[in-house]
Every structure is written in C-alpha cells, then in structure tokens.
mmCIF file of C-alpha atoms in Angstrom:
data_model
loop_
_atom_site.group_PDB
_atom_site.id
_atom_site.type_symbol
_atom_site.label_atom_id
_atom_site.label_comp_id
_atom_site.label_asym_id
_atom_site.label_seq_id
_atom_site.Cartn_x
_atom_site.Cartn_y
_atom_site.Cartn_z
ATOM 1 C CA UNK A 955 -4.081 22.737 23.628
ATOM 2 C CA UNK A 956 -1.644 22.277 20.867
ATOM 3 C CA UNK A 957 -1.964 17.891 20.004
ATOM 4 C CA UNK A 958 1.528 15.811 20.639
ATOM 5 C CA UNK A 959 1.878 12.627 19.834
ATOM 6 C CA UNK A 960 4.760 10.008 20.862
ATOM 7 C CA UNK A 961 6.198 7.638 17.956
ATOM 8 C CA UNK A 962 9.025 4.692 18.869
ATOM 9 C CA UNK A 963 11.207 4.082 15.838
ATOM 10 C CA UNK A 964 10.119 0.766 14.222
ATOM 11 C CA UNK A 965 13.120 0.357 12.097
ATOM 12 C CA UNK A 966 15.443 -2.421 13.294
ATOM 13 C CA UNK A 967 19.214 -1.156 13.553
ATOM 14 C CA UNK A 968 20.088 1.066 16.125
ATOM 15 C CA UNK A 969 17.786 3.653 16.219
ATOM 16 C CA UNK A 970 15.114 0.863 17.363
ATOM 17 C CA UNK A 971 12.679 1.496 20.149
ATOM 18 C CA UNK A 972 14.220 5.043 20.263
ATOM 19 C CA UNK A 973 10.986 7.348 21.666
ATOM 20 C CA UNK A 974 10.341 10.554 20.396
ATOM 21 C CA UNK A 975 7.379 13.742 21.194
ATOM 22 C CA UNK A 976 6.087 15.663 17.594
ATOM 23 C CA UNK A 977 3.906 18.700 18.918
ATOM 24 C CA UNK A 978 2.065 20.432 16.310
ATOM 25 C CA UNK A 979 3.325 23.891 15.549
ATOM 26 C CA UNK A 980 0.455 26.339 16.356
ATOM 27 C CA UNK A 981 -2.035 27.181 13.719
ATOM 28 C CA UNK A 982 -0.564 30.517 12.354
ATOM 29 C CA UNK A 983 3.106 28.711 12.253
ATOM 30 C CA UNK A 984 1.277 25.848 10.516
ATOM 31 C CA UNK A 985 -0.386 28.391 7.890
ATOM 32 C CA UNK A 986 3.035 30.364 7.608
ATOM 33 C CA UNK A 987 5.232 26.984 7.351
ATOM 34 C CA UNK A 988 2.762 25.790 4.603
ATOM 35 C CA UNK A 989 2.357 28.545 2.198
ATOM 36 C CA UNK A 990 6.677 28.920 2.209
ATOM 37 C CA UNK A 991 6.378 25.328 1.134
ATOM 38 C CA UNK A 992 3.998 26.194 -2.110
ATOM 39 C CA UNK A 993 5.602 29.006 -2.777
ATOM 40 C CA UNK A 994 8.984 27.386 -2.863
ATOM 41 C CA UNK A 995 7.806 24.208 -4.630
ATOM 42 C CA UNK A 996 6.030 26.527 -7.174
ATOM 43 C CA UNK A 997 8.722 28.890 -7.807
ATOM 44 C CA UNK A 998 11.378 25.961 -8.105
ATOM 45 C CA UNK A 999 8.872 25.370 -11.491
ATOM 46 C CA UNK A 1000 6.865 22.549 -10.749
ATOM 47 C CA UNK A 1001 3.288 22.306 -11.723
ATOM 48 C CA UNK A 1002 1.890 20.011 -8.705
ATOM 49 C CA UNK A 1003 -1.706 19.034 -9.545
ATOM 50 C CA UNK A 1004 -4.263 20.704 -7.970
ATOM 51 C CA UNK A 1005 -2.229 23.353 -5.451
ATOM 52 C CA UNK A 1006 -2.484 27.197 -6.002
ATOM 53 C CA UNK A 1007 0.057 28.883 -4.525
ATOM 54 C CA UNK A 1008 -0.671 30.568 -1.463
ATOM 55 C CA UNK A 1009 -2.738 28.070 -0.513
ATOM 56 C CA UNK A 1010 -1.861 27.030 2.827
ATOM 57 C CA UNK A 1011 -1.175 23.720 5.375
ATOM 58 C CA UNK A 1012 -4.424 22.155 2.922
ATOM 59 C CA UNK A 1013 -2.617 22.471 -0.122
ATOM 60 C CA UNK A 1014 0.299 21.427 1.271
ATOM 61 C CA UNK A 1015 -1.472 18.279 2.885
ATOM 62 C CA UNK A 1016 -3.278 17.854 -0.689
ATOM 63 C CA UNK A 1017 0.526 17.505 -2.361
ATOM 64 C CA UNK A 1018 1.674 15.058 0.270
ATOM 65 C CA UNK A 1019 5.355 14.858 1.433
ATOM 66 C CA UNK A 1020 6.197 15.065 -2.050
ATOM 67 C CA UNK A 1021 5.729 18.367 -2.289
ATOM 68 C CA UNK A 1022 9.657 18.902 -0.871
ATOM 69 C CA UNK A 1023 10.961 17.062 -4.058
ATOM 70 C CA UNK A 1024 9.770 20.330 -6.164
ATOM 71 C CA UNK A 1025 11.646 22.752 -4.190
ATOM 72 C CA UNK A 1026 15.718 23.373 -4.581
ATOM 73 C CA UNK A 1027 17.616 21.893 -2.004
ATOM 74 C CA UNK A 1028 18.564 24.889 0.021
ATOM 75 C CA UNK A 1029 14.625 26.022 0.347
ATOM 76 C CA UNK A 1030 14.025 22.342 1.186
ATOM 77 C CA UNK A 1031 16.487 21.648 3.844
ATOM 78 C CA UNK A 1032 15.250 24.715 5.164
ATOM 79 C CA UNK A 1033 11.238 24.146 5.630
ATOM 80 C CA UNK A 1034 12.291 20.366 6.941
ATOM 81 C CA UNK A 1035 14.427 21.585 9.291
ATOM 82 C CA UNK A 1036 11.258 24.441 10.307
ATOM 83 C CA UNK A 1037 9.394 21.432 10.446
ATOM 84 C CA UNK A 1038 11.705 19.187 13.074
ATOM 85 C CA UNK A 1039 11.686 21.435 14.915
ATOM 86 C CA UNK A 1040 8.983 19.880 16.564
ATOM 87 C CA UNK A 1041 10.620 16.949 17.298
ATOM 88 C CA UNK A 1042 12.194 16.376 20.748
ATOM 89 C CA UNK A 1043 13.393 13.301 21.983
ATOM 90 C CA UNK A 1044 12.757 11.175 24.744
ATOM 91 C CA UNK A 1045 16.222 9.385 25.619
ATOM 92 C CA UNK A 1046 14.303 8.015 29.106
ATOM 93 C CA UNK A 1047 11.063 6.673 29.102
ATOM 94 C CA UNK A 1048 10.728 6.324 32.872
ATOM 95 C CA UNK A 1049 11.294 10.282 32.753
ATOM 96 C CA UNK A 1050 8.594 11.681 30.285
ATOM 97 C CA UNK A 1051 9.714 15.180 31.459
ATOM 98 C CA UNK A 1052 13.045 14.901 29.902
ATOM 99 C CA UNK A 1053 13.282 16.206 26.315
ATOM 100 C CA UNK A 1054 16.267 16.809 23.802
ATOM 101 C CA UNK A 1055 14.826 19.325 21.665
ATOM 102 C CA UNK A 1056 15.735 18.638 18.006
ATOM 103 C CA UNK A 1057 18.516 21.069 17.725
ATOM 104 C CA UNK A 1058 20.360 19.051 20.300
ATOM 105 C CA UNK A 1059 19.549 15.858 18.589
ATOM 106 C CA UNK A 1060 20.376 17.234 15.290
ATOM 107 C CA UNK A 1061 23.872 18.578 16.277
ATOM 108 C CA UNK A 1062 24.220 15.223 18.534
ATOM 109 C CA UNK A 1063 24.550 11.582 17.396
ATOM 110 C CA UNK A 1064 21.200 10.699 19.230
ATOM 111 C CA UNK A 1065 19.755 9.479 15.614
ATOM 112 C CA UNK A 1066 22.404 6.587 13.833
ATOM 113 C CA UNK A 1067 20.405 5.205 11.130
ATOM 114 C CA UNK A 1068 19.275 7.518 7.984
ATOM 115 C CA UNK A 1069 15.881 5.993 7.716
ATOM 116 C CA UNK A 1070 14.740 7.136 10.831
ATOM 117 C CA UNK A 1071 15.720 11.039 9.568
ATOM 118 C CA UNK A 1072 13.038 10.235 6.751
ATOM 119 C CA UNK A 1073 10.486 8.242 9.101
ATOM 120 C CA UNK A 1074 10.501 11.379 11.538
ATOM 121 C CA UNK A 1075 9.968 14.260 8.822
ATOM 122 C CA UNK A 1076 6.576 11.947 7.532
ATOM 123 C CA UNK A 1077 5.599 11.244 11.169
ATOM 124 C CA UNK A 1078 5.783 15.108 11.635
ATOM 125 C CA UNK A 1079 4.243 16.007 8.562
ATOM 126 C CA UNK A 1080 1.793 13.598 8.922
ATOM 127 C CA UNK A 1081 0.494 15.185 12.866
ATOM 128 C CA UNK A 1082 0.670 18.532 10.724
ATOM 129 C CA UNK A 1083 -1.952 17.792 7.873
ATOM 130 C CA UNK A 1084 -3.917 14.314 9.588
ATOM 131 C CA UNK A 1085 -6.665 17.132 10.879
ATOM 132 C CA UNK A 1086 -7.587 17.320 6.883
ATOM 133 C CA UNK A 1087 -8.424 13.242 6.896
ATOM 134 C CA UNK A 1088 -11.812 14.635 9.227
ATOM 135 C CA UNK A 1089 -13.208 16.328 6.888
ATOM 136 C CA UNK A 1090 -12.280 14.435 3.413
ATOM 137 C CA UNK A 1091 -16.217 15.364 2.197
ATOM 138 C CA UNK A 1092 -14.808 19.177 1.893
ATOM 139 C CA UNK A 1093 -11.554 18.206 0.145
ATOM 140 C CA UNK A 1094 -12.263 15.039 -2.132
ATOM 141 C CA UNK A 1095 -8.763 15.290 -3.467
ATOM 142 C CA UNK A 1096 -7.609 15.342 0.105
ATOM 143 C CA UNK A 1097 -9.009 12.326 1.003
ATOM 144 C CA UNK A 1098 -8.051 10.620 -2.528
ATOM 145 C CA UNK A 1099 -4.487 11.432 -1.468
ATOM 146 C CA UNK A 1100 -4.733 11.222 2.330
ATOM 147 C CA UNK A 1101 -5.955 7.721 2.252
ATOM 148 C CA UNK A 1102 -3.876 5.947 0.006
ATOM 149 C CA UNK A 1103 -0.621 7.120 1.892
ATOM 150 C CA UNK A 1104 0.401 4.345 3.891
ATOM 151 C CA UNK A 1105 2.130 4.640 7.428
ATOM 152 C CA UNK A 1106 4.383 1.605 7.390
ATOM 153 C CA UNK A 1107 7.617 2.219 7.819
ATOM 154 C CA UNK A 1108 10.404 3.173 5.008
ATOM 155 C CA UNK A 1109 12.190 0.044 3.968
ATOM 156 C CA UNK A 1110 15.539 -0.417 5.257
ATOM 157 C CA UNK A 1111 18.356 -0.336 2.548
ATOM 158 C CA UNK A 1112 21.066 -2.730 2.243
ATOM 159 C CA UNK A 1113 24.784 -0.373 3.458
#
C-alpha cells in the first residue's frame, strides 16, 4: 500500500489549521520524478556535491530540496508541480472521504498565504525521500544531510 500522511498547516494567517493528504507517488513514478530532477539540476550546470546524474529518488534525497534551486525555472516549476500532485486537500475534517485534488486547489483560492505553497512542496518531498533516513548506515551522506534538515515550519515574512 502506497504510505499517506495528513499535515495541518502550522503557519498562523489564514491558511492555519487547513488539513491536507500527501500520498507517495508509486515507486517507478518516484524513480522517474527523481532522475528528471538530476538531470535538470545537472544540465542547468550545477555541480551538486556528491549526485551523479541518473541517480535516482536517493540522489535526489542526498541533495535535499535544494536541489530545485539548480534547475531553470521552467524545468523547476515543472517537477514541483509533478510533485503536488500528490497533494489533495481536506476542506472537512468530519468527512475524511472528501478530497480536492491539487489541480483544483491550485486553480482555486483554497491556499491564501505563500508560505504554506513552500511548507507543502518540503512536506511532500520530505514523505518522498524520509524512507532513506532507515537506512542512513548505507548512505552516510544521506544521513549527514537527512538529519540536520529540520521540520519546523518556514518563518512567516513581514507583507
């Protein structure tokens, strides 16, 4: 069964409380999904440490979230976008069953404050590469990189 997890938006402002359901792609969209991000990040001319193209979701996980600032925008607004579309929200929480998929929240004004945008693409990258954390003995620089990250929320910016 492909993992989902459930994340409310921490932020305070609007979006606040809002609930939303990241599934994991499957493994061969994972795979796919991660070796268009090295090879985008790699032909956009950026040495990042430690990743050989073609290597997959573990390279990918090994660059961190960072790995998006190497690409060019289009190629980067692209993979995000591949990779909300895993995100659905949940505009009811007494009705689990009822999902907006992301293209509807997207298009929509479901989602008012821009830190949330960045909070859900490291919440969803994050479900995508956390399987790596298990087995940090196989991938030191993995785990170097993994476990420093922190999960606290992006700081709000004054408007």
């Amino acid at each position: 069964m492909v993992k989902s997890i459930t994340v409310v938006c921490p932020h305070e402002g609007a979006d606040k409380g809002k609930r939303f359901v990241i599934t994991r792609m499957s493994a061969v969209a994972a795979d796919r999904w991660g070796r268009h991000c090295l090879q985008a990040a790699t032909s956009s001319g950026a040495d990042i440490a430690g990743v050989a193209q073609g290597g997959g979701l573990a390279a990918v996980a090994a660059a961190g979230i960072g790995i998006f600032a190497a690409m060019d925008p289009a190629r980067m607004d692209g993979l995000i976008d591949q990779l909300l579309q895993c995100v659905q929200m949940q505009p009811d929480p007494s009705k689990p069953a009822m999902l907006l998929p992301w293209s509807v929240v997207a298009a929509g004004e479901q989602i008012e404050e821009i830190p949330t945008l960045s909070w859900l693409q490291k919440e969803a990258f994050a479900l995508h590469v956390d399987f790596f954390k298990g087995v940090g003995q196989l991938f030191s620089l993995l785990t170097l990189m993994l476990g420093t990250e922190s999960n606290a929320p992006t700081p709000e910016s004054a408007t």
